[in-house]
Amino acid sequence: MHHGRRRFIASMLVLPLTLYGVFVLSPYAQAFYLSLTDWRGFSAQANFVGLDNFARLFDDELFWRALRNNGILLAVVPALTVALGLFIAALLNFGGKRRSGGFAHAGGANFYKVVTFFPLLLSVSIVGVLWQFVYTPNNGLLNGVLDAVGLDGLERSWLADPATALPAVIVVMIWSSLGFYVVLFSAAMQSVPSDVLEAAALDGAGQVATFWRVTLPLVWDSVQVALVYLGVAALDGFALIQIMTVGPGGPDGATEVLALSLWRNAFSYGRFSYATAMGVTLFFLTMTLALLTFRVSRRERIEL
């Protein structure tokens, strides 16, 4: 009986596992192999060169600059996005007038959720073009607002100044993804049992204390997932930087990231094997980040 059931399950898994192996695992294996060759992408010839491509990465100044910028994105984007998402979600769910024995939603909470979610309805290319207009030096919205409030001394060419180009892109990355995490954290907060919140309120806990000691531990699984997703996004950043920045990746490499260097080496310089070595490096960085995030942010699960 058991043997027949196992054969049936095995027969049902053959096709999906085969497709997964061909279309997912096989390209990874091929990429790992090509990173050890001198393949230039225009012929079938690929000579084995060992770890030469990886050794060249250590002497590539642009690679290290891209790695540094990805590190800045990794340090800033997930932390600010999660902090703002939790803050806004907490305001929407518990920011209303306090009722007997609990907390109330803020007025118009659903409307504000739709407003914060709106940027996700736009494609990355539209977001990039819109913010290019915002940052335009002569007649852009940002410099216009600064001029209108008497802060014209702060006006500058935001995307053409090496000191402000990367922060300008970071603002767009946070703005474009914030709505999703507000909705994610709001849904997690709404699943917190009301009797737990009422018990905290009856014990005299204020809104801030209730958030830190009750709500945040109960929604920590969602925060953990958000940190992983945002970390992976911070190690990418290709589309926005390709659209918004001069060069792209400029000025003077101020917004260069690994994905952009990979694309340029492959499709502009025809160094596919070197680009593949970058891709393999990025793959291991992403895997390491995901494992570290789950490991460091792991907490004991709270059962209710």
PDB file of C-alpha atoms in Angstrom:
ATOM      1  CA  MET A   1       0.000   0.000   0.000  1.00  0.00           C
ATOM      2  CA  HIS A   2       2.758   2.400   1.066  1.00  0.00           C
ATOM      3  CA  HIS A   3       4.921   1.430  -1.930  1.00  0.00           C
ATOM      4  CA  GLY A   4       2.070   2.269  -4.324  1.00  0.00           C
ATOM      5  CA  ARG A   5       1.555   5.659  -2.655  1.00  0.00           C
ATOM      6  CA  ARG A   6       5.269   6.454  -2.847  1.00  0.00           C
ATOM      7  CA  ARG A   7       5.407   5.509  -6.523  1.00  0.00           C
ATOM      8  CA  PHE A   8       2.420   7.765  -7.209  1.00  0.00           C
ATOM      9  CA  ILE A   9       4.024  10.725  -5.370  1.00  0.00           C
ATOM     10  CA  ALA A  10       7.374  10.096  -7.118  1.00  0.00           C
ATOM     11  CA  SER A  11       5.693   9.964 -10.548  1.00  0.00           C
ATOM     12  CA  MET A  12       3.914  13.277  -9.848  1.00  0.00           C
ATOM     13  CA  LEU A  13       7.200  14.935  -8.866  1.00  0.00           C
ATOM     14  CA  VAL A  14       9.218  13.799 -11.883  1.00  0.00           C
ATOM     15  CA  LEU A  15       7.971  16.483 -14.300  1.00  0.00           C
ATOM     16  CA  PRO A  16       8.180  19.523 -11.952  1.00  0.00           C
ATOM     17  CA  LEU A  17      11.603  18.479 -10.646  1.00  0.00           C
ATOM     18  CA  THR A  18      12.838  17.966 -14.208  1.00  0.00           C
ATOM     19  CA  LEU A  19      11.589  21.416 -15.261  1.00  0.00           C
ATOM     20  CA  TYR A  20      13.144  22.957 -12.137  1.00  0.00           C
ATOM     21  CA  GLY A  21      16.455  21.291 -12.894  1.00  0.00           C
ATOM     22  CA  VAL A  22      16.474  22.361 -16.548  1.00  0.00           C
ATOM     23  CA  PHE A  23      15.263  25.951 -16.174  1.00  0.00           C
ATOM     24  CA  VAL A  24      16.582  26.910 -12.694  1.00  0.00           C
ATOM     25  CA  LEU A  25      19.500  24.725 -11.593  1.00  0.00           C
ATOM     26  CA  SER A  26      21.044  24.221 -15.031  1.00  0.00           C
ATOM     27  CA  PRO A  27      21.591  27.983 -15.720  1.00  0.00           C
ATOM     28  CA  TYR A  28      23.259  28.322 -12.315  1.00  0.00           C
ATOM     29  CA  ALA A  29      25.590  25.413 -13.059  1.00  0.00           C
ATOM     30  CA  GLN A  30      26.345  26.844 -16.497  1.00  0.00           C
ATOM     31  CA  ALA A  31      27.105  30.275 -14.983  1.00  0.00           C
ATOM     32  CA  PHE A  32      29.483  28.752 -12.433  1.00  0.00           C
ATOM     33  CA  TYR A  33      31.328  26.966 -15.237  1.00  0.00           C
ATOM     34  CA  LEU A  34      31.502  30.033 -17.535  1.00  0.00           C
ATOM     35  CA  SER A  35      32.968  32.113 -14.697  1.00  0.00           C
ATOM     36  CA  LEU A  36      36.003  29.791 -14.872  1.00  0.00           C
ATOM     37  CA  THR A  37      36.544  30.342 -18.614  1.00  0.00           C
ATOM     38  CA  ASP A  38      37.467  33.149 -21.015  1.00  0.00           C
ATOM     39  CA  TRP A  39      34.149  33.006 -22.909  1.00  0.00           C
ATOM     40  CA  ARG A  40      33.368  36.290 -24.699  1.00  0.00           C
ATOM     41  CA  GLY A  41      29.766  35.500 -25.618  1.00  0.00           C
ATOM     42  CA  PHE A  42      30.091  35.457 -29.403  1.00  0.00           C
ATOM     43  CA  SER A  43      31.410  31.943 -30.049  1.00  0.00           C
ATOM     44  CA  ALA A  44      31.135  28.435 -28.660  1.00  0.00           C
ATOM     45  CA  GLN A  45      34.819  28.436 -27.702  1.00  0.00           C
ATOM     46  CA  ALA A  46      35.466  28.766 -23.980  1.00  0.00           C
ATOM     47  CA  ASN A  47      38.927  27.989 -22.588  1.00  0.00           C
ATOM     48  CA  PHE A  48      39.276  27.031 -18.937  1.00  0.00           C
ATOM     49  CA  VAL A  49      41.209  29.726 -17.001  1.00  0.00           C
ATOM     50  CA  GLY A  50      40.544  28.621 -13.435  1.00  0.00           C
ATOM     51  CA  LEU A  51      40.024  31.436 -10.927  1.00  0.00           C
ATOM     52  CA  ASP A  52      41.612  34.171 -13.101  1.00  0.00           C
ATOM     53  CA  ASN A  53      38.328  36.088 -13.467  1.00  0.00           C
ATOM     54  CA  PHE A  54      37.841  36.134  -9.694  1.00  0.00           C
ATOM     55  CA  ALA A  55      41.472  37.231  -9.189  1.00  0.00           C
ATOM     56  CA  ARG A  56      40.900  40.155 -11.576  1.00  0.00           C
ATOM     57  CA  LEU A  57      38.018  41.324  -9.404  1.00  0.00           C
ATOM     58  CA  PHE A  58      40.482  42.135  -6.602  1.00  0.00           C
ATOM     59  CA  ASP A  59      42.343  44.584  -8.886  1.00  0.00           C
ATOM     60  CA  ASP A  60      39.214  46.173 -10.369  1.00  0.00           C
ATOM     61  CA  GLU A  61      38.728  49.581  -8.744  1.00  0.00           C
ATOM     62  CA  LEU A  62      35.233  49.961 -10.208  1.00  0.00           C
ATOM     63  CA  PHE A  63      34.225  46.580  -8.729  1.00  0.00           C
ATOM     64  CA  TRP A  64      35.238  47.705  -5.233  1.00  0.00           C
ATOM     65  CA  ARG A  65      33.456  51.024  -5.692  1.00  0.00           C
ATOM     66  CA  ALA A  66      30.314  49.150  -6.774  1.00  0.00           C
ATOM     67  CA  LEU A  67      30.669  46.817  -3.775  1.00  0.00           C
ATOM     68  CA  ARG A  68      30.981  49.828  -1.454  1.00  0.00           C
ATOM     69  CA  ASN A  69      27.856  51.444  -2.909  1.00  0.00           C
ATOM     70  CA  ASN A  70      25.924  48.181  -2.593  1.00  0.00           C
ATOM     71  CA  GLY A  71      27.109  48.045   1.034  1.00  0.00           C
ATOM     72  CA  ILE A  72      25.739  51.562   1.632  1.00  0.00           C
ATOM     73  CA  LEU A  73      22.418  50.584   0.049  1.00  0.00           C
ATOM     74  CA  LEU A  74      22.375  47.430   2.176  1.00  0.00           C
ATOM     75  CA  ALA A  75      22.988  49.403   5.378  1.00  0.00           C
ATOM     76  CA  VAL A  76      20.467  52.169   4.696  1.00  0.00           C
ATOM     77  CA  VAL A  77      17.550  50.943   2.550  1.00  0.00           C
ATOM     78  CA  PRO A  78      16.315  47.930   4.619  1.00  0.00           C
ATOM     79  CA  ALA A  79      16.724  49.730   7.972  1.00  0.00           C
ATOM     80  CA  LEU A  80      14.928  52.935   6.947  1.00  0.00           C
ATOM     81  CA  THR A  81      12.201  51.158   4.977  1.00  0.00           C
ATOM     82  CA  VAL A  82      11.365  48.744   7.805  1.00  0.00           C
ATOM     83  CA  ALA A  83      11.498  51.537  10.427  1.00  0.00           C
ATOM     84  CA  LEU A  84       9.217  53.827   8.400  1.00  0.00           C
ATOM     85  CA  GLY A  85       6.913  50.942   7.459  1.00  0.00           C
ATOM     86  CA  LEU A  86       6.491  49.886  11.089  1.00  0.00           C
ATOM     87  CA  PHE A  87       5.994  53.496  12.225  1.00  0.00           C
ATOM     88  CA  ILE A  88       3.305  54.256   9.621  1.00  0.00           C
ATOM     89  CA  ALA A  89       1.576  50.892  10.099  1.00  0.00           C
ATOM     90  CA  ALA A  90       1.503  51.418  13.874  1.00  0.00           C
ATOM     91  CA  LEU A  91       0.056  54.915  13.433  1.00  0.00           C
ATOM     92  CA  LEU A  92      -2.656  53.615  11.099  1.00  0.00           C
ATOM     93  CA  ASN A  93      -3.601  50.667  13.320  1.00  0.00           C
ATOM     94  CA  PHE A  94      -3.187  52.101  16.809  1.00  0.00           C
ATOM     95  CA  GLY A  95      -2.976  55.864  16.301  1.00  0.00           C
ATOM     96  CA  GLY A  96      -6.687  56.604  16.855  1.00  0.00           C
ATOM     97  CA  LYS A  97      -8.353  57.828  20.002  1.00  0.00           C
ATOM     98  CA  ARG A  98      -7.964  55.342  22.794  1.00  0.00           C
ATOM     99  CA  ARG A  99     -11.108  53.435  23.654  1.00  0.00           C
ATOM    100  CA  SER A 100     -11.888  51.582  26.845  1.00  0.00           C
ATOM    101  CA  GLY A 101      -9.675  48.522  27.005  1.00  0.00           C
ATOM    102  CA  GLY A 102      -7.762  48.954  23.736  1.00  0.00           C
ATOM    103  CA  PHE A 103      -6.530  51.058  20.837  1.00  0.00           C
ATOM    104  CA  ALA A 104      -8.412  52.257  17.759  1.00  0.00           C
ATOM    105  CA  HIS A 105      -7.497  52.657  14.094  1.00  0.00           C
ATOM    106  CA  ALA A 106      -6.534  56.136  12.925  1.00  0.00           C
ATOM    107  CA  GLY A 107      -9.222  57.944  10.961  1.00  0.00           C
ATOM    108  CA  GLY A 108      -8.931  57.316   7.203  1.00  0.00           C
ATOM    109  CA  ALA A 109      -6.483  54.444   7.728  1.00  0.00           C
ATOM    110  CA  ASN A 110      -7.594  52.593   4.596  1.00  0.00           C
ATOM    111  CA  PHE A 111      -7.238  55.741   2.491  1.00  0.00           C
ATOM    112  CA  TYR A 112      -3.669  56.285   3.706  1.00  0.00           C
ATOM    113  CA  LYS A 113      -2.819  52.634   2.954  1.00  0.00           C
ATOM    114  CA  VAL A 114      -3.973  53.113  -0.636  1.00  0.00           C
ATOM    115  CA  VAL A 115      -1.940  56.328  -0.936  1.00  0.00           C
ATOM    116  CA  THR A 116       1.252  54.718   0.368  1.00  0.00           C
ATOM    117  CA  PHE A 117       0.679  51.656  -1.859  1.00  0.00           C
ATOM    118  CA  PHE A 118       0.185  53.777  -4.992  1.00  0.00           C
ATOM    119  CA  PRO A 119       3.913  53.896  -6.054  1.00  0.00           C
ATOM    120  CA  LEU A 120       3.868  50.084  -6.387  1.00  0.00           C
ATOM    121  CA  LEU A 121       1.323  50.420  -9.198  1.00  0.00           C
ATOM    122  CA  LEU A 122       3.925  52.279 -11.259  1.00  0.00           C
ATOM    123  CA  SER A 123       6.632  50.472 -13.203  1.00  0.00           C
ATOM    124  CA  VAL A 124      10.251  51.057 -12.210  1.00  0.00           C
ATOM    125  CA  SER A 125      10.898  52.962 -15.437  1.00  0.00           C
ATOM    126  CA  ILE A 126       8.042  55.413 -14.744  1.00  0.00           C
ATOM    127  CA  VAL A 127       9.222  55.886 -11.151  1.00  0.00           C
ATOM    128  CA  GLY A 128      12.743  56.626 -12.382  1.00  0.00           C
ATOM    129  CA  VAL A 129      11.590  59.148 -14.999  1.00  0.00           C
ATOM    130  CA  LEU A 130       9.222  60.881 -12.527  1.00  0.00           C
ATOM    131  CA  TRP A 131      11.988  61.348  -9.974  1.00  0.00           C
ATOM    132  CA  GLN A 132      14.355  62.578 -12.661  1.00  0.00           C
ATOM    133  CA  PHE A 133      11.927  65.464 -13.130  1.00  0.00           C
ATOM    134  CA  VAL A 134      11.796  66.000  -9.371  1.00  0.00           C
ATOM    135  CA  TYR A 135      15.612  66.261  -9.216  1.00  0.00           C
ATOM    136  CA  THR A 136      16.016  68.382 -12.381  1.00  0.00           C
ATOM    137  CA  PRO A 137      18.367  71.279 -11.448  1.00  0.00           C
ATOM    138  CA  ASN A 138      16.717  74.198 -13.245  1.00  0.00           C
ATOM    139  CA  ASN A 139      12.973  73.633 -12.975  1.00  0.00           C
ATOM    140  CA  GLY A 140      12.654  70.471 -10.867  1.00  0.00           C
ATOM    141  CA  LEU A 141      10.106  70.118  -8.069  1.00  0.00           C
ATOM    142  CA  LEU A 142      12.671  69.733  -5.260  1.00  0.00           C
ATOM    143  CA  ASN A 143      14.696  72.843  -6.118  1.00  0.00           C
ATOM    144  CA  GLY A 144      11.429  74.722  -6.744  1.00  0.00           C
ATOM    145  CA  VAL A 145      10.164  73.871  -3.235  1.00  0.00           C
ATOM    146  CA  LEU A 146      13.502  74.855  -1.671  1.00  0.00           C
ATOM    147  CA  ASP A 147      13.390  78.163  -3.554  1.00  0.00           C
ATOM    148  CA  ALA A 148       9.787  78.792  -2.493  1.00  0.00           C
ATOM    149  CA  VAL A 149      10.577  78.355   1.244  1.00  0.00           C
ATOM    150  CA  GLY A 150      13.714  80.497   1.087  1.00  0.00           C
ATOM    151  CA  LEU A 151      16.236  77.647   1.158  1.00  0.00           C
ATOM    152  CA  ASP A 152      17.630  78.335  -2.283  1.00  0.00           C
ATOM    153  CA  GLY A 153      21.152  77.933  -0.872  1.00  0.00           C
ATOM    154  CA  LEU A 154      20.485  74.192  -0.687  1.00  0.00           C
ATOM    155  CA  GLU A 155      19.601  73.919  -4.372  1.00  0.00           C
ATOM    156  CA  ARG A 156      21.945  71.751  -6.415  1.00  0.00           C
ATOM    157  CA  SER A 157      22.169  69.281  -9.269  1.00  0.00           C
ATOM    158  CA  TRP A 158      21.104  66.328  -7.150  1.00  0.00           C
ATOM    159  CA  LEU A 159      21.922  63.556  -9.628  1.00  0.00           C
ATOM    160  CA  ALA A 160      25.040  65.255 -11.039  1.00  0.00           C
ATOM    161  CA  ASP A 161      26.734  65.856  -7.675  1.00  0.00           C
ATOM    162  CA  PRO A 162      28.773  62.840  -6.414  1.00  0.00           C
ATOM    163  CA  ALA A 163      27.845  63.752  -2.828  1.00  0.00           C
ATOM    164  CA  THR A 164      24.076  63.642  -3.392  1.00  0.00           C
ATOM    165  CA  ALA A 165      23.563  61.229  -6.318  1.00  0.00           C
ATOM    166  CA  LEU A 166      23.480  58.012  -4.259  1.00  0.00           C
ATOM    167  CA  PRO A 167      21.335  59.478  -1.426  1.00  0.00           C
ATOM    168  CA  ALA A 168      18.927  60.750  -4.110  1.00  0.00           C
ATOM    169  CA  VAL A 169      18.587  57.207  -5.486  1.00  0.00           C
ATOM    170  CA  ILE A 170      18.174  55.788  -1.964  1.00  0.00           C
ATOM    171  CA  VAL A 171      15.215  58.132  -1.362  1.00  0.00           C
ATOM    172  CA  VAL A 172      13.532  56.803  -4.516  1.00  0.00           C
ATOM    173  CA  MET A 173      14.181  53.161  -3.569  1.00  0.00           C
ATOM    174  CA  ILE A 174      12.581  53.692  -0.155  1.00  0.00           C
ATOM    175  CA  TRP A 175       9.654  55.719  -1.546  1.00  0.00           C
ATOM    176  CA  SER A 176       8.850  53.158  -4.234  1.00  0.00           C
ATOM    177  CA  SER A 177       8.819  50.145  -1.872  1.00  0.00           C
ATOM    178  CA  LEU A 178       7.500  51.654   1.370  1.00  0.00           C
ATOM    179  CA  GLY A 179       3.805  51.114   0.567  1.00  0.00           C
ATOM    180  CA  PHE A 180       4.182  47.351   0.258  1.00  0.00           C
ATOM    181  CA  TYR A 181       5.744  47.045   3.700  1.00  0.00           C
ATOM    182  CA  VAL A 182       3.150  49.367   5.270  1.00  0.00           C
ATOM    183  CA  VAL A 183       0.439  47.014   3.990  1.00  0.00           C
ATOM    184  CA  LEU A 184       2.457  43.924   5.047  1.00  0.00           C
ATOM    185  CA  PHE A 185       3.029  45.196   8.586  1.00  0.00           C
ATOM    186  CA  SER A 186      -0.566  46.456   8.870  1.00  0.00           C
ATOM    187  CA  ALA A 187      -1.883  43.001   7.988  1.00  0.00           C
ATOM    188  CA  ALA A 188       0.461  41.440  10.572  1.00  0.00           C
ATOM    189  CA  MET A 189      -0.623  43.942  13.250  1.00  0.00           C
ATOM    190  CA  GLN A 190      -4.298  43.294  12.559  1.00  0.00           C
ATOM    191  CA  SER A 191      -3.696  39.602  13.286  1.00  0.00           C
ATOM    192  CA  VAL A 192      -2.543  40.414  16.833  1.00  0.00           C
ATOM    193  CA  PRO A 193      -5.360  39.233  19.140  1.00  0.00           C
ATOM    194  CA  SER A 194      -7.330  42.163  20.536  1.00  0.00           C
ATOM    195  CA  ASP A 195      -7.499  40.597  24.013  1.00  0.00           C
ATOM    196  CA  VAL A 196      -3.689  40.731  24.241  1.00  0.00           C
ATOM    197  CA  LEU A 197      -3.742  44.448  23.413  1.00  0.00           C
ATOM    198  CA  GLU A 198      -6.613  45.034  25.812  1.00  0.00           C
ATOM    199  CA  ALA A 199      -4.702  43.261  28.591  1.00  0.00           C
ATOM    200  CA  ALA A 200      -1.670  45.482  27.933  1.00  0.00           C
ATOM    201  CA  ALA A 201      -3.894  48.580  28.016  1.00  0.00           C
ATOM    202  CA  LEU A 202      -5.544  47.478  31.284  1.00  0.00           C
ATOM    203  CA  ASP A 203      -2.072  47.022  32.793  1.00  0.00           C
ATOM    204  CA  GLY A 204      -1.420  50.680  32.037  1.00  0.00           C
ATOM    205  CA  ALA A 205       0.899  50.249  29.051  1.00  0.00           C
ATOM    206  CA  GLY A 206       0.936  53.226  26.692  1.00  0.00           C
ATOM    207  CA  GLN A 207       0.954  53.006  22.925  1.00  0.00           C
ATOM    208  CA  VAL A 208       4.757  53.072  22.638  1.00  0.00           C
ATOM    209  CA  ALA A 209       5.263  50.443  25.348  1.00  0.00           C
ATOM    210  CA  THR A 210       2.551  48.234  23.825  1.00  0.00           C
ATOM    211  CA  PHE A 211       4.209  48.477  20.425  1.00  0.00           C
ATOM    212  CA  TRP A 212       7.713  47.567  21.661  1.00  0.00           C
ATOM    213  CA  ARG A 213       6.733  44.874  24.166  1.00  0.00           C
ATOM    214  CA  VAL A 214       3.680  43.294  22.530  1.00  0.00           C
ATOM    215  CA  THR A 215       3.092  44.209  18.898  1.00  0.00           C
ATOM    216  CA  LEU A 216       6.649  44.101  17.531  1.00  0.00           C
ATOM    217  CA  PRO A 217       7.491  40.623  18.938  1.00  0.00           C
ATOM    218  CA  LEU A 218       4.239  39.274  17.490  1.00  0.00           C
ATOM    219  CA  VAL A 219       4.911  40.656  13.979  1.00  0.00           C
ATOM    220  CA  TRP A 220       8.638  39.830  14.011  1.00  0.00           C
ATOM    221  CA  ASP A 221       8.290  37.077  11.362  1.00  0.00           C
ATOM    222  CA  SER A 222       7.018  39.699   8.880  1.00  0.00           C
ATOM    223  CA  VAL A 223       9.885  42.047   9.782  1.00  0.00           C
ATOM    224  CA  GLN A 224      12.383  39.225   9.221  1.00  0.00           C
ATOM    225  CA  VAL A 225      10.982  38.483   5.751  1.00  0.00           C
ATOM    226  CA  ALA A 226      10.991  42.196   4.914  1.00  0.00           C
ATOM    227  CA  LEU A 227      14.669  42.505   5.873  1.00  0.00           C
ATOM    228  CA  VAL A 228      15.603  39.638   3.541  1.00  0.00           C
ATOM    229  CA  TYR A 229      13.589  41.013   0.588  1.00  0.00           C
ATOM    230  CA  LEU A 230      14.941  44.528   1.061  1.00  0.00           C
ATOM    231  CA  GLY A 231      18.492  43.236   1.454  1.00  0.00           C
ATOM    232  CA  VAL A 232      18.238  41.396  -1.864  1.00  0.00           C
ATOM    233  CA  ALA A 233      16.804  44.551  -3.473  1.00  0.00           C
ATOM    234  CA  ALA A 234      19.683  46.617  -2.042  1.00  0.00           C
ATOM    235  CA  LEU A 235      22.182  44.268  -3.685  1.00  0.00           C
ATOM    236  CA  ASP A 236      20.470  44.926  -7.018  1.00  0.00           C
ATOM    237  CA  GLY A 237      19.327  48.515  -7.680  1.00  0.00           C
ATOM    238  CA  PHE A 238      20.096  48.104 -11.377  1.00  0.00           C
ATOM    239  CA  ALA A 239      16.910  49.456 -12.968  1.00  0.00           C
ATOM    240  CA  LEU A 240      16.616  52.724 -11.034  1.00  0.00           C
ATOM    241  CA  ILE A 241      20.316  53.546 -11.333  1.00  0.00           C
ATOM    242  CA  GLN A 242      20.316  52.682 -15.044  1.00  0.00           C
ATOM    243  CA  ILE A 243      17.395  55.055 -15.657  1.00  0.00           C
ATOM    244  CA  MET A 244      18.105  57.914 -13.254  1.00  0.00           C
ATOM    245  CA  THR A 245      21.843  58.464 -13.107  1.00  0.00           C
ATOM    246  CA  VAL A 246      24.286  59.959 -15.573  1.00  0.00           C
ATOM    247  CA  GLY A 247      26.647  57.504 -17.205  1.00  0.00           C
ATOM    248  CA  PRO A 248      24.819  55.422 -15.876  1.00  0.00           C
ATOM    249  CA  GLY A 249      26.550  54.783 -12.573  1.00  0.00           C
ATOM    250  CA  GLY A 250      27.922  58.316 -12.390  1.00  0.00           C
ATOM    251  CA  PRO A 251      28.958  60.896 -11.686  1.00  0.00           C
ATOM    252  CA  ASP A 252      32.493  59.518 -11.230  1.00  0.00           C
ATOM    253  CA  GLY A 253      31.144  56.088 -10.225  1.00  0.00           C
ATOM    254  CA  ALA A 254      29.225  57.556  -7.276  1.00  0.00           C
ATOM    255  CA  THR A 255      26.187  55.355  -8.016  1.00  0.00           C
ATOM    256  CA  GLU A 256      27.957  52.334  -9.517  1.00  0.00           C
ATOM    257  CA  VAL A 257      26.544  48.998  -8.258  1.00  0.00           C
ATOM    258  CA  LEU A 258      27.515  45.384  -8.938  1.00  0.00           C
ATOM    259  CA  ALA A 259      24.538  44.639 -11.197  1.00  0.00           C
ATOM    260  CA  LEU A 260      25.381  47.631 -13.380  1.00  0.00           C
ATOM    261  CA  SER A 261      29.071  46.641 -13.631  1.00  0.00           C
ATOM    262  CA  LEU A 262      28.000  43.117 -14.544  1.00  0.00           C
ATOM    263  CA  TRP A 263      25.704  44.357 -17.319  1.00  0.00           C
ATOM    264  CA  ARG A 264      28.332  46.760 -18.710  1.00  0.00           C
ATOM    265  CA  ASN A 265      31.101  44.138 -18.792  1.00  0.00           C
ATOM    266  CA  ALA A 266      28.838  41.620 -20.543  1.00  0.00           C
ATOM    267  CA  PHE A 267      26.931  43.692 -23.084  1.00  0.00           C
ATOM    268  CA  SER A 268      29.183  46.738 -23.651  1.00  0.00           C
ATOM    269  CA  TYR A 269      32.663  45.191 -23.391  1.00  0.00           C
ATOM    270  CA  GLY A 270      31.853  41.596 -24.407  1.00  0.00           C
ATOM    271  CA  ARG A 271      33.582  40.176 -21.292  1.00  0.00           C
ATOM    272  CA  PHE A 272      30.892  37.622 -20.502  1.00  0.00           C
ATOM    273  CA  SER A 273      33.073  35.312 -18.432  1.00  0.00           C
ATOM    274  CA  TYR A 274      34.274  38.208 -16.250  1.00  0.00           C
ATOM    275  CA  ALA A 275      30.669  39.423 -15.886  1.00  0.00           C
ATOM    276  CA  THR A 276      29.632  35.886 -14.934  1.00  0.00           C
ATOM    277  CA  ALA A 277      32.305  35.864 -12.216  1.00  0.00           C
ATOM    278  CA  MET A 278      30.694  39.055 -10.879  1.00  0.00           C
ATOM    279  CA  GLY A 279      27.312  37.339 -11.000  1.00  0.00           C
ATOM    280  CA  VAL A 280      28.608  34.328  -9.081  1.00  0.00           C
ATOM    281  CA  THR A 281      30.121  36.669  -6.471  1.00  0.00           C
ATOM    282  CA  LEU A 282      26.800  38.523  -6.204  1.00  0.00           C
ATOM    283  CA  PHE A 283      24.978  35.185  -5.833  1.00  0.00           C
ATOM    284  CA  PHE A 284      27.117  34.142  -2.865  1.00  0.00           C
ATOM    285  CA  LEU A 285      26.807  37.616  -1.304  1.00  0.00           C
ATOM    286  CA  THR A 286      23.014  37.401  -1.568  1.00  0.00           C
ATOM    287  CA  MET A 287      22.893  33.881  -0.116  1.00  0.00           C
ATOM    288  CA  THR A 288      25.202  34.910   2.736  1.00  0.00           C
ATOM    289  CA  LEU A 289      23.064  37.968   3.446  1.00  0.00           C
ATOM    290  CA  ALA A 290      19.847  35.930   3.566  1.00  0.00           C
ATOM    291  CA  LEU A 291      21.355  33.310   5.894  1.00  0.00           C
ATOM    292  CA  LEU A 292      22.885  35.957   8.186  1.00  0.00           C
ATOM    293  CA  THR A 293      19.622  37.907   8.329  1.00  0.00           C
ATOM    294  CA  PHE A 294      17.641  34.835   9.370  1.00  0.00           C
ATOM    295  CA  ARG A 295      20.378  33.843  11.814  1.00  0.00           C
ATOM    296  CA  VAL A 296      20.873  37.258  13.461  1.00  0.00           C
ATOM    297  CA  SER A 297      17.185  38.236  13.557  1.00  0.00           C
ATOM    298  CA  ARG A 298      15.999  34.819  14.760  1.00  0.00           C
ATOM    299  CA  ARG A 299      13.861  35.002  17.883  1.00  0.00           C
ATOM    300  CA  GLU A 300      11.890  32.485  19.851  1.00  0.00           C
ATOM    301  CA  ARG A 301       8.461  32.078  18.261  1.00  0.00           C
ATOM    302  CA  ILE A 302       5.593  33.305  20.419  1.00  0.00           C
ATOM    303  CA  GLU A 303       2.544  31.035  20.404  1.00  0.00           C
ATOM    304  CA  LEU A 304      -0.840  32.534  21.323  1.00  0.00           C
TER     305      LEU A 304
END
